[in-house]
Amino acid sequence: MIFLYDDEEYTYDDLLSTVNGSGSYYPLFKSKELFPYFANLVKALAAGLPLTLIDSDINPHEIDGLSEDSINAAVAFGEKTYGSVDDLICSLRQSPSEITIFTSGTTGQPKKVVHNISTLTRATKVGEKYAGQVWAFAYNPTHMAGLQVFFQAFENKNTIVNVFGKSRDEIFRQISDRQVTHISATPTFYRMLLPFEQPFGNVVRVTLGGEKSDQHLYDAIGKIFPNAKINNIYASTEAGSLFAAKGDCFQIPSAIRDKIRITDNELLIHKSLLGSSESFHFTDDFYHSGDLIEWVDEAAGLFRFASRKNELVNVGGYKVNPGEVEKAIMELDGVRQALVYGKKNSILGNILCADIQLEADSQLTQLDIRKSLASQLQDFKIPRRIKFVEELSLTRTGKLKRI
Amino acid sequence: MEEFLLDTINEIRSLKGLSPVTSLQPEMNLRNDLGLSSFDLAELTVRIEDKYDVDIFEDGLINTIGEIFSKLSE
């Protein structure tokens, strides 16, 4: 049974023998290779050892308290061998390990959050019906979303196909050659797969997470993956996976109803759902997630995510949600991707800017775009400075990089 | 420089459904004579800054075309 496709092929037996191979592991492992990274992860967890996950391209100076000497320094812990992959999975599921991960640091220094198996695998489902799934791995493996996919796949002995950081052509080739059935990725990732060229009927589940999506994108995904059910996940570095939604309508699950509060439209999470971190501030034991929601049906507890609190741009006294403007721009024919942001301005405080990536054959001009937007959006929401770009930069976790 | 300013102001005006002006006089008031709002002025400053690397509103309010000319000739 194949565990991982990543340039090379690795079976579950390869994983088992690598884990059984030596009595030492790396508490702090920095590697561009996915198989050794996963093997180290599994080994540490199954043995109940502490682990800190850092990006393969991290500069130690980016994280306070990270000592360069401890990176890739092997630590012996004695022999521990497993008779079978099932034994390995069993030990991992009961692991008392502390796993330290970092936020992507887009708004300042990366923040450290310590998790355990129960907060990391809250949403992991194991059973017969999850057997035989083939997962396209489209996230950074050292952050929460990637870990969610990893645990779901590993605990069910599924196959993982690495497509993170790969080109569009390679991604499609892998989806086809490996007969991928499940994909979980950011909306930005899916947008990079457009425009539609051919359908892939083998994909049965498309999950989106990390950013807000929209109907336009779901429709496009529906063409590329016509047999896939589409859903959204809300997960964060701080809390792990909290809600899943059909389409983009979320509902607070009854199991955690008393641990979630909405105040001033912001999602507040009770500390019992979180990993631990020195950077968490609580009000009455609730953590401000910084995610703003809008009610779809308050009585039924149905809501949508609106924006990140700190992404709102103050333009001439009006608060603009960049996501809303991006959505309107991306609905225009000829637009592939858009990033809307504020730039400091001596008259308005911030002026609204848009970096737009057009489809290859598009002849759209700035004026065309502004005129189209004028019929959809209020004046203050229309970007006054539009630049056409070849591509948009991404964060470590595959989301659009917001300035 | 005057041509760039004229073209830019006319582009901004046309997006608001205002007809183009034929020329710019130093005594023209940006808001009252040319119909520019704060948002329009903000856009104007950014476009001038992109071209000439000068933030014309940096030192405070600018009300007329003549004041823009002086700022850009500094």
Coordinates of C-alpha atoms in Angstrom, one line a residue:
Chain A
M1 CA 0.0 0.0 0.0
I2 CA 1.4 3.3 -1.0
F3 CA 1.8 5.9 1.7
L4 CA 3.3 8.8 -0.3
Y5 CA 4.0 9.9 -3.9
D6 CA 6.5 12.7 -4.0
D7 CA 8.9 12.4 -6.9
E8 CA 9.4 8.9 -5.5
E9 CA 7.1 6.3 -4.2
Y10 CA 7.0 5.3 -0.5
T11 CA 5.0 2.4 0.9
Y12 CA 3.6 2.0 4.4
D13 CA 6.2 -0.7 4.8
D14 CA 8.9 1.8 4.0
L15 CA 7.4 4.1 6.6
L16 CA 7.3 1.3 9.2
S17 CA 10.9 0.3 8.6
T18 CA 12.1 3.9 8.7
V19 CA 10.4 4.4 12.0
N20 CA 11.7 1.1 13.4
G21 CA 15.1 2.0 11.9
S22 CA 16.9 3.8 14.8
G23 CA 16.5 4.8 18.4
S24 CA 16.8 8.5 17.7
Y25 CA 14.7 11.3 16.2
Y26 CA 14.8 15.0 15.5
P27 CA 12.8 17.2 17.9
L28 CA 13.4 20.1 15.5
F29 CA 13.5 18.9 11.9
K30 CA 14.1 21.2 9.0
S31 CA 13.8 19.3 5.7
K32 CA 12.6 19.9 2.1
E33 CA 11.8 16.2 1.8
L34 CA 8.4 15.2 2.8
F35 CA 8.9 11.5 3.5
P36 CA 11.7 12.0 6.1
Y37 CA 9.5 14.8 7.6
F38 CA 6.5 12.5 8.0
A39 CA 8.6 9.6 9.2
N40 CA 10.1 11.8 11.9
L41 CA 6.6 13.1 12.8
V42 CA 5.1 9.6 13.1
K43 CA 8.1 8.3 15.0
A44 CA 8.0 11.1 17.6
L45 CA 4.3 10.9 18.1
A46 CA 4.1 7.2 18.4
A47 CA 6.8 7.3 21.1
G48 CA 5.2 10.2 23.0
L49 CA 8.1 12.5 22.4
P50 CA 8.0 16.3 22.0
L51 CA 8.2 17.8 18.5
T52 CA 8.5 21.3 17.1
L53 CA 7.4 21.8 13.4
I54 CA 9.2 24.4 11.4
D55 CA 9.1 25.3 7.7
S56 CA 11.7 23.9 5.4
D57 CA 12.7 27.4 4.4
I58 CA 12.5 29.1 7.8
N59 CA 15.3 31.4 8.9
P60 CA 15.9 30.8 12.6
H61 CA 16.0 34.5 13.2
E62 CA 12.3 34.7 12.2
I63 CA 11.3 32.9 15.3
D64 CA 12.2 34.1 18.8
G65 CA 14.0 31.5 20.9
L66 CA 14.8 29.1 18.1
S67 CA 18.3 28.0 18.5
E68 CA 20.1 27.2 15.3
D69 CA 22.1 24.4 16.9
S70 CA 19.1 22.4 17.9
I71 CA 17.8 22.3 14.3
N72 CA 18.4 18.8 12.8
A73 CA 20.1 17.7 16.0
A74 CA 19.3 14.0 16.6
V75 CA 18.2 12.9 20.1
A76 CA 18.3 9.3 21.2
F77 CA 15.4 7.9 23.0
G78 CA 16.0 4.1 23.1
E79 CA 14.6 1.3 21.0
K80 CA 10.9 1.3 20.2
T81 CA 9.8 -0.9 17.4
Y82 CA 6.3 -1.6 16.0
G83 CA 5.2 -4.9 14.6
S84 CA 2.8 -3.4 12.1
V85 CA 1.5 -0.2 10.7
D86 CA -1.7 -0.7 12.7
D87 CA 0.5 -0.8 15.9
L88 CA 2.1 2.4 14.8
I89 CA -1.2 4.1 14.2
C90 CA -2.6 2.9 17.5
S91 CA 0.4 4.3 19.4
L92 CA 0.1 7.6 17.6
R93 CA -3.6 8.0 18.4
Q94 CA -2.8 7.6 22.1
S95 CA 0.2 9.8 22.0
P96 CA 0.9 12.2 25.0
S97 CA 3.3 14.2 22.8
E98 CA 3.4 17.9 22.8
I99 CA 3.6 19.3 19.3
T100 CA 4.6 22.9 18.8
I101 CA 3.5 24.6 15.6
F102 CA 3.7 28.2 14.4
T103 CA 1.3 30.6 12.8
S104 CA 2.5 31.8 9.4
G105 CA 3.6 35.1 10.8
T106 CA 2.0 37.3 8.1
T107 CA 1.2 39.9 10.8
G108 CA 4.4 40.0 12.7
Q109 CA 6.5 37.3 14.3
P110 CA 5.2 33.8 13.9
K111 CA 3.3 32.8 17.1
K112 CA 4.0 29.5 18.9
V113 CA 1.1 27.2 19.8
V114 CA 1.5 23.9 21.5
H115 CA -1.0 21.1 20.7
N116 CA -1.6 17.5 21.5
I117 CA -3.1 14.6 19.6
S118 CA -6.6 15.4 20.7
T119 CA -6.6 19.1 19.6
L120 CA -4.8 18.1 16.4
T121 CA -7.1 15.3 15.4
R122 CA -10.4 16.6 16.7
A123 CA -11.9 16.2 13.2
T124 CA -10.1 13.1 12.1
K125 CA -12.5 10.3 11.2
V126 CA -11.3 6.7 11.1
G127 CA -13.2 3.7 9.7
E128 CA -13.9 1.4 6.8
K129 CA -15.7 4.0 4.8
Y130 CA -12.5 6.1 4.7
A131 CA -10.4 3.3 3.3
G132 CA -8.8 3.6 -0.1
Q133 CA -8.9 7.4 -0.3
V134 CA -6.1 9.1 -2.3
W135 CA -5.3 12.6 -1.0
A136 CA -3.7 15.4 -2.9
F137 CA -1.5 17.1 -0.4
A138 CA -1.7 20.8 -1.2
Y139 CA -0.8 22.4 2.1
N140 CA 2.4 23.2 3.9
P141 CA 3.0 20.1 6.0
T142 CA 4.2 22.0 9.0
H143 CA 1.1 24.0 9.6
M144 CA -2.4 23.2 10.9
A145 CA -4.2 22.5 7.5
G146 CA -1.4 20.2 6.3
L147 CA -1.5 18.3 9.6
Q148 CA -5.3 17.9 9.3
V149 CA -4.9 16.2 5.9
F150 CA -1.9 14.1 7.1
F151 CA -3.7 12.6 10.1
Q152 CA -6.9 11.9 8.2
A153 CA -4.9 10.1 5.5
F154 CA -2.4 8.3 7.7
E155 CA -4.8 7.0 10.3
N156 CA -6.8 5.4 7.5
K157 CA -3.7 4.1 5.7
N158 CA -4.7 6.3 2.7
T159 CA -2.3 7.4 0.0
I160 CA -0.9 10.9 0.0
V161 CA 0.1 12.6 -3.2
N162 CA 2.3 15.7 -2.7
V163 CA 1.3 18.7 -4.9
F164 CA 2.3 21.5 -2.6
G165 CA 4.4 24.0 -4.4
K166 CA 4.1 22.1 -7.7
S167 CA 3.2 23.7 -11.1
R168 CA -0.3 23.6 -12.5
D169 CA 0.6 21.0 -15.1
E170 CA 2.3 18.7 -12.5
I171 CA -0.7 19.0 -10.2
F172 CA -3.1 17.9 -13.0
R173 CA -0.7 15.1 -14.0
Q174 CA -0.6 13.8 -10.4
I175 CA -4.4 14.1 -10.0
S176 CA -4.9 12.0 -13.1
D177 CA -2.0 9.5 -12.8
R178 CA -2.5 8.7 -9.1
Q179 CA -6.3 8.8 -9.4
V180 CA -6.7 11.3 -6.6
T181 CA -10.1 11.2 -4.8
H182 CA -9.8 13.9 -2.2
I183 CA -8.3 17.4 -2.3
S184 CA -8.1 19.9 0.5
A185 CA -6.6 23.3 -0.3
T186 CA -6.9 27.1 -0.1
P187 CA -9.2 28.9 -2.5
T188 CA -6.1 30.5 -3.9
F189 CA -4.8 27.1 -4.8
Y190 CA -8.0 26.2 -6.7
R191 CA -8.0 29.5 -8.5
M192 CA -4.5 28.7 -9.8
L193 CA -5.9 25.6 -11.4
L194 CA -8.2 27.8 -13.6
P195 CA -9.2 28.2 -16.4
F196 CA -11.0 25.0 -17.0
E197 CA -9.4 22.8 -19.7
Q198 CA -10.6 19.3 -18.9
P199 CA -12.6 17.6 -16.1
F200 CA -11.2 15.0 -13.6
G201 CA -14.0 12.7 -12.7
N202 CA -12.0 10.7 -10.2
V203 CA -12.1 13.5 -7.5
V204 CA -15.1 12.9 -5.2
R205 CA -14.4 15.5 -2.5
V206 CA -13.0 19.0 -2.7
T207 CA -12.4 20.8 0.6
L208 CA -11.6 24.5 0.9
G209 CA -10.0 26.2 3.9
G210 CA -8.0 29.1 5.1
E211 CA -9.6 31.8 3.1
K212 CA -13.1 32.8 2.1
S213 CA -14.5 31.4 -1.1
D214 CA -17.4 32.3 -3.3
Q215 CA -20.0 30.8 -5.6
H216 CA -18.0 31.8 -8.7
L217 CA -15.2 29.6 -7.5
Y218 CA -17.4 26.7 -6.5
D219 CA -18.9 26.8 -10.0
A220 CA -15.4 26.7 -11.6
I221 CA -14.4 23.9 -9.3
G222 CA -17.6 22.1 -10.2
K223 CA -16.5 22.1 -13.8
I224 CA -13.0 20.8 -13.2
F225 CA -14.2 18.2 -10.7
P226 CA -17.7 17.4 -11.8
N227 CA -18.1 14.4 -9.4
A228 CA -16.9 16.1 -6.3
K229 CA -18.8 17.3 -3.3
I230 CA -17.5 20.6 -2.2
N231 CA -17.2 21.8 1.4
N232 CA -15.4 24.3 3.6
I233 CA -13.5 23.8 6.7
Y234 CA -12.7 26.3 9.4
A235 CA -9.5 25.4 11.2
S236 CA -6.8 27.6 12.8
T237 CA -3.3 27.2 14.2
E238 CA -4.7 28.2 17.5
A239 CA -7.7 25.8 17.7
G240 CA -7.3 23.1 15.1
S241 CA -10.4 22.1 13.1
L242 CA -13.6 23.6 14.5
F243 CA -16.4 23.6 11.9
A244 CA -17.1 22.1 8.5
A245 CA -19.7 23.5 6.2
K246 CA -21.6 22.5 3.1
G247 CA -21.0 25.3 0.6
D248 CA -20.0 28.3 2.7
C249 CA -22.7 28.2 5.4
F250 CA -21.3 27.2 8.7
Q251 CA -23.2 26.0 11.8
I252 CA -21.8 25.7 15.3
P253 CA -21.9 22.0 16.1
S254 CA -24.0 21.2 19.2
A255 CA -21.0 19.5 20.8
I256 CA -19.2 22.8 21.1
R257 CA -22.1 25.2 21.2
D258 CA -21.3 26.4 24.7
K259 CA -17.6 26.9 23.8
I260 CA -18.3 29.3 21.0
R261 CA -19.5 32.9 21.3
I262 CA -20.2 35.6 18.7
T263 CA -19.7 39.1 20.1
D264 CA -19.8 42.2 17.8
N265 CA -19.8 39.6 14.9
E266 CA -16.4 38.3 16.0
L267 CA -16.0 34.6 16.6
L268 CA -14.8 33.9 20.2
I269 CA -13.4 30.5 21.1
H270 CA -13.3 29.0 24.6
K271 CA -9.8 28.2 25.9
S272 CA -10.6 24.5 26.3
L273 CA -10.7 24.2 22.5
L274 CA -7.3 25.8 22.0
G275 CA -3.7 24.6 22.0
S276 CA -1.6 26.5 24.5
S277 CA 0.3 29.7 23.8
E278 CA 1.7 32.6 25.7
S279 CA 0.3 34.9 23.0
F280 CA -3.3 34.1 23.7
H281 CA -5.3 36.8 25.4
F282 CA -8.6 35.7 27.0
T283 CA -11.7 37.7 28.0
D284 CA -13.7 35.5 30.4
D285 CA -11.8 32.5 29.2
F286 CA -12.7 33.2 25.6
Y287 CA -10.2 33.9 22.8
H288 CA -10.8 36.6 20.2
S289 CA -10.2 34.7 16.9
G290 CA -10.1 37.9 14.8
D291 CA -12.5 36.3 12.4
L292 CA -15.7 38.3 11.7
I293 CA -18.9 36.5 10.7
E294 CA -22.2 37.5 9.3
W295 CA -25.4 35.7 10.2
V296 CA -27.3 33.9 7.5
D297 CA -30.0 32.7 9.9
E298 CA -29.2 33.7 13.5
A299 CA -32.0 31.6 15.0
A300 CA -30.7 28.5 13.3
G301 CA -27.1 29.4 14.1
L302 CA -26.1 29.5 10.5
F303 CA -23.3 31.9 9.5
R304 CA -20.7 32.8 6.9
F305 CA -17.2 34.2 7.5
A306 CA -17.0 37.8 6.5
S307 CA -13.4 38.8 6.9
R308 CA -10.5 38.9 9.2
K309 CA -10.8 41.8 11.6
N310 CA -7.4 43.2 10.8
E311 CA -8.0 43.0 7.1
L312 CA -10.6 45.6 7.1
V313 CA -9.3 48.8 5.4
N314 CA -10.3 52.2 6.6
V315 CA -10.8 54.3 3.5
G316 CA -11.9 57.8 4.2
G317 CA -13.7 56.7 7.3
Y318 CA -15.5 53.8 5.6
K319 CA -14.4 50.3 6.6
V320 CA -13.9 48.2 3.5
N321 CA -13.8 44.4 3.4
P322 CA -11.1 43.6 0.8
G323 CA -12.6 40.1 0.3
E324 CA -15.9 41.6 -0.8
V325 CA -14.2 43.7 -3.4
E326 CA -11.9 40.9 -4.6
K327 CA -15.0 38.8 -5.1
A328 CA -16.7 41.4 -7.2
I329 CA -13.6 41.8 -9.3
M330 CA -13.1 38.1 -9.8
E331 CA -16.6 37.7 -11.0
L332 CA -15.7 39.8 -14.1
D333 CA -15.0 37.9 -17.2
G334 CA -11.3 37.9 -17.9
V335 CA -10.1 38.2 -14.3
R336 CA -8.2 35.2 -12.9
Q337 CA -7.2 36.5 -9.4
A338 CA -7.4 39.7 -7.5
L339 CA -5.8 41.1 -4.3
V340 CA -7.3 44.2 -2.7
Y341 CA -5.5 46.1 0.0
G342 CA -5.0 49.5 1.4
K343 CA -2.1 51.9 0.9
K344 CA -1.4 54.8 3.3
N345 CA -2.7 58.0 1.9
S346 CA -2.5 61.5 3.3
I347 CA -6.1 62.4 2.3
L348 CA -8.1 59.3 3.0
G349 CA -6.0 57.5 5.6
N350 CA -5.8 54.6 3.1
I351 CA -6.5 54.4 -0.5
L352 CA -7.9 51.1 -1.9
C353 CA -5.6 49.3 -4.3
A354 CA -6.1 46.2 -6.4
D355 CA -3.5 43.9 -8.0
I356 CA -5.2 42.0 -10.7
Q357 CA -4.1 38.9 -12.6
L358 CA -6.0 38.7 -15.9
E359 CA -6.7 35.6 -18.0
A360 CA -4.2 35.1 -20.8
D361 CA -6.5 36.4 -23.6
S362 CA -8.2 39.2 -21.7
Q363 CA -8.2 42.8 -23.0
L364 CA -9.7 44.3 -19.9
T365 CA -8.5 47.8 -18.9
Q366 CA -8.5 49.6 -15.7
L367 CA -11.4 51.7 -16.9
D368 CA -13.4 48.7 -17.9
I369 CA -13.0 47.2 -14.4
R370 CA -13.9 50.4 -12.6
K371 CA -16.9 51.0 -14.7
S372 CA -18.1 47.4 -14.1
L373 CA -17.6 47.7 -10.4
A374 CA -19.5 51.0 -10.3
S375 CA -22.6 49.1 -11.0
Q376 CA -22.0 46.6 -8.2
L377 CA -20.3 48.4 -5.4
Q378 CA -20.6 51.6 -3.5
D379 CA -18.0 54.2 -4.6
F380 CA -15.8 53.9 -1.5
K381 CA -15.3 50.2 -2.2
I382 CA -14.0 50.7 -5.7
P383 CA -10.2 50.5 -5.9
R384 CA -8.7 53.7 -7.1
R385 CA -5.4 52.2 -8.0
I386 CA -5.3 49.2 -10.1
K387 CA -2.2 47.3 -11.3
F388 CA -2.1 44.4 -13.6
V389 CA 0.3 41.7 -12.4
E390 CA 1.7 38.5 -13.7
E391 CA 1.2 36.6 -10.5
L392 CA 0.2 37.2 -6.9
S393 CA 2.5 36.2 -4.0
L394 CA 1.4 33.6 -1.4
T395 CA 2.1 33.2 2.3
R396 CA 3.7 30.1 3.8
T397 CA 0.3 28.6 4.2
G398 CA -0.8 29.1 0.5
K399 CA -3.0 32.1 1.1
L400 CA -2.8 35.3 -0.8
K401 CA -0.2 37.5 0.8
R402 CA -1.9 40.6 2.2
I403 CA 0.3 43.6 2.7
Chain B
M1 CA 3.7 67.8 -16.6
E2 CA 0.6 69.9 -17.4
E3 CA -0.5 67.5 -20.0
F4 CA -0.2 64.5 -17.6
L5 CA -2.2 66.4 -15.0
L6 CA -4.9 67.4 -17.5
D7 CA -5.2 63.8 -18.8
T8 CA -5.3 62.3 -15.3
I9 CA -7.9 64.8 -14.0
N10 CA -10.0 64.2 -17.1
E11 CA -9.9 60.4 -16.7
I12 CA -11.0 60.8 -13.1
R13 CA -13.8 63.1 -14.2
S14 CA -15.0 60.8 -16.9
L15 CA -15.4 57.9 -14.5
K16 CA -17.8 60.1 -12.6
G17 CA -19.7 61.0 -15.7
L18 CA -18.2 64.5 -15.9
S19 CA -17.1 65.9 -19.3
P20 CA -13.4 66.6 -19.9
V21 CA -12.0 70.1 -19.3
T22 CA -10.0 71.6 -22.1
S23 CA -7.2 73.2 -20.1
L24 CA -6.0 73.7 -16.5
Q25 CA -5.7 77.2 -15.1
P26 CA -3.6 77.9 -11.9
E27 CA -6.4 79.5 -10.1
M28 CA -8.8 76.6 -10.6
N29 CA -10.0 75.1 -7.3
L30 CA -9.8 71.3 -7.3
R31 CA -13.0 70.7 -5.4
N32 CA -15.2 73.6 -6.5
D33 CA -14.1 74.2 -10.1
L34 CA -13.0 70.7 -11.1
G35 CA -15.6 68.7 -9.0
L36 CA -13.1 66.5 -7.3
S37 CA -14.1 64.7 -4.1
S38 CA -11.7 63.5 -1.4
F39 CA -11.6 60.1 -3.1
D40 CA -10.8 61.7 -6.4
L41 CA -8.0 63.8 -4.8
A42 CA -6.6 60.7 -3.1
E43 CA -6.5 59.0 -6.5
L44 CA -4.9 62.0 -8.0
T45 CA -2.1 62.1 -5.4
V46 CA -1.4 58.5 -5.9
R47 CA -1.1 58.8 -9.7
I48 CA 1.1 61.9 -9.4
E49 CA 3.2 60.0 -6.8
D50 CA 3.6 57.0 -9.1
K51 CA 4.8 59.3 -11.9
Y52 CA 6.8 61.9 -10.1
D53 CA 7.5 60.4 -6.7
V54 CA 6.1 63.4 -4.9
D55 CA 3.2 63.3 -2.5
I56 CA 1.6 66.7 -3.2
F57 CA -0.6 66.5 -0.1
E58 CA 2.3 65.6 2.2
D59 CA 2.6 69.1 3.8
G60 CA -1.0 69.8 4.1
L61 CA -4.0 70.8 2.0
I62 CA -3.6 71.8 -1.6
N63 CA -6.6 73.6 -3.1
T64 CA -5.7 74.8 -6.6
I65 CA -4.0 73.7 -9.7
G66 CA -1.4 76.4 -9.2
E67 CA -0.4 74.8 -5.9
I68 CA 0.1 71.4 -7.6
F69 CA 2.3 73.0 -10.2
S70 CA 4.5 74.6 -7.5
K71 CA 4.8 71.4 -5.5
L72 CA 5.9 69.5 -8.6
S73 CA 8.4 72.2 -9.7
E74 CA 10.1 72.2 -6.3

